[in-house]
Coordinates of C-alpha atoms in Angstrom, one line a residue:
M1 CA 16.3 -100.3 80.9
D2 CA 13.5 -102.9 82.5
D3 CA 16.1 -105.9 81.3
E4 CA 18.4 -105.0 84.2
E5 CA 18.6 -107.2 87.2
P6 CA 17.1 -105.6 90.6
E7 CA 20.0 -104.4 93.0
G8 CA 20.7 -107.8 95.6
E9 CA 19.8 -110.2 92.8
A10 CA 23.5 -109.9 92.1
D11 CA 24.2 -112.4 95.3
D12 CA 22.8 -115.1 93.9
A13 CA 25.6 -116.4 91.8
H14 CA 27.4 -116.6 95.3
K15 CA 26.6 -120.0 96.8
A16 CA 28.4 -122.1 99.4
S17 CA 27.4 -125.8 100.2
V18 CA 28.7 -128.7 102.9
E19 CA 28.3 -131.7 102.1
T20 CA 28.6 -135.0 104.0
S21 CA 29.3 -137.8 101.6
Q22 CA 30.1 -140.8 104.3
I23 CA 30.1 -141.5 107.7
S24 CA 31.5 -145.2 108.4
L25 CA 31.7 -147.1 111.7
L26 CA 32.8 -150.7 111.4
A27 CA 33.9 -153.7 114.0
G28 CA 35.6 -156.6 113.0
S29 CA 39.2 -156.9 113.4
G30 CA 39.3 -153.5 114.5
I31 CA 37.1 -150.3 114.7
R32 CA 37.3 -147.7 112.1
V33 CA 35.4 -143.9 111.9
A34 CA 35.8 -142.8 108.8
Y35 CA 34.2 -139.1 107.7
T36 CA 34.0 -137.3 104.7
T37 CA 33.4 -133.9 104.3
H38 CA 32.7 -131.6 100.5
I39 CA 33.0 -128.0 100.8
R40 CA 32.0 -126.5 97.7
V41 CA 32.0 -122.4 97.1
Q42 CA 30.7 -120.9 93.7
L43 CA 31.7 -117.5 92.3
G44 CA 29.8 -116.5 89.7
D45 CA 31.5 -119.0 87.1
D46 CA 34.2 -120.4 89.0
T47 CA 33.6 -123.3 91.6
L48 CA 35.7 -124.2 94.3
T49 CA 35.9 -127.7 96.1
A50 CA 37.6 -128.6 99.2
L51 CA 38.1 -132.2 100.2
I52 CA 38.1 -132.5 104.0
D53 CA 38.9 -136.2 105.1
F54 CA 38.9 -137.2 108.5
D55 CA 40.1 -141.1 109.0
C56 CA 40.6 -142.5 112.4
R57 CA 41.2 -146.7 113.2
W58 CA 41.6 -148.5 116.3
Q59 CA 42.9 -151.5 116.1
Y60 CA 42.7 -154.4 118.9
M61 CA 44.0 -157.7 119.2
T62 CA 42.2 -160.6 120.6
G63 CA 44.4 -162.8 121.6
C64 CA 47.8 -163.0 123.6
A65 CA 51.2 -164.3 122.7

């Protein structure tokens, strides 16, 4: 009777998080921008994970033939 959870606390099992794990900008023979995002949604005991990877590269030549 007293061991029942009050209303509203059942939603605590449903959580969502977004994590940015990598942002890099490298210069040298080219410029590379990498952006990786992890999206995690937890529904009770099940966890759904999505990975979004955005990677752009710009290459340039330093000479003429």
